[in-house]
XYZ file of C-alpha atoms in Angstrom:
75
model
C -16.411 8.242 -1.907
C -15.694 6.510 1.512
C -13.037 4.047 1.853
C -12.542 1.787 5.006
C -8.833 1.471 6.049
C -7.536 -1.194 8.562
C -4.131 -0.146 9.676
C -2.951 -2.519 12.426
C -6.061 -3.038 14.113
C -7.165 0.921 13.610
C -10.267 1.208 11.469
C -10.631 4.477 9.628
C -13.568 5.688 7.671
C -12.511 8.369 5.348
C -13.842 10.590 3.037
C -12.122 10.176 -0.897
C -13.307 13.807 -2.784
C -11.290 12.654 -6.235
C -10.367 9.917 -7.849
C -6.844 8.335 -6.696
C -4.771 5.337 -6.012
C -5.392 3.795 -2.822
C -1.478 4.407 -1.940
C -2.391 7.928 -2.933
C -5.190 7.638 -0.232
C -3.103 6.027 2.344
C -0.298 8.421 2.202
C -2.586 11.347 2.255
C -3.996 9.868 6.029
C -0.239 9.305 7.111
C -0.211 5.583 7.164
C 3.107 4.155 6.604
C 3.217 2.214 3.773
C 5.814 1.259 1.423
C 6.248 2.056 -2.279
C 10.189 2.021 -3.317
C 9.125 2.229 -7.089
C 7.467 5.558 -6.729
C 3.753 4.212 -7.242
C 4.631 2.800 -10.739
C 3.656 -0.681 -9.879
C 7.363 -2.528 -9.862
C 8.389 -3.193 -6.869
C 5.485 -4.910 -5.297
C 5.763 -3.685 -1.632
C 2.380 -1.580 -1.364
C 0.601 -4.405 -1.466
C -3.016 -4.767 0.737
C -5.692 -6.791 0.922
C -8.716 -4.918 -0.822
C -12.349 -6.142 -0.544
C -14.755 -4.286 -3.049
C -17.540 -5.172 -5.871
C -14.702 -7.362 -7.240
C -14.041 -9.073 -4.390
C -11.524 -10.028 -1.969
C -7.946 -9.899 -3.339
C -4.452 -8.895 -2.595
C -3.583 -5.945 -4.784
C -1.136 -3.126 -5.289
C -2.409 -0.231 -3.303
C -0.315 2.202 -6.855
C -2.020 0.445 -9.444
C -6.148 0.555 -7.637
C -7.990 3.234 -7.727
C -10.309 4.162 -4.819
C -13.907 2.918 -5.288
C -16.905 4.022 -2.917
C -17.217 1.456 -0.268
C -13.970 -0.222 -0.785
C -12.265 -1.771 2.582
C -8.572 -1.954 2.396
C -6.237 -3.943 5.337
C -2.576 -2.319 5.190
C -0.144 -5.295 6.372
């Protein structure tokens, strides 16, 4: 699956080989993103802007599964 990431103006295209959350994919790319709750959806600090087949919306990276062609903007 391809994931497109905009991190502070740097654009990346990442190949994700297994099902994972956006948080997992960002951390694997060494992108600094806060997840003080450990990725269980309680703190809300990992909020990112996502564009996918469902549209454009803010979501928690730890609760969002990567889908092919998804675009993610990291604040």
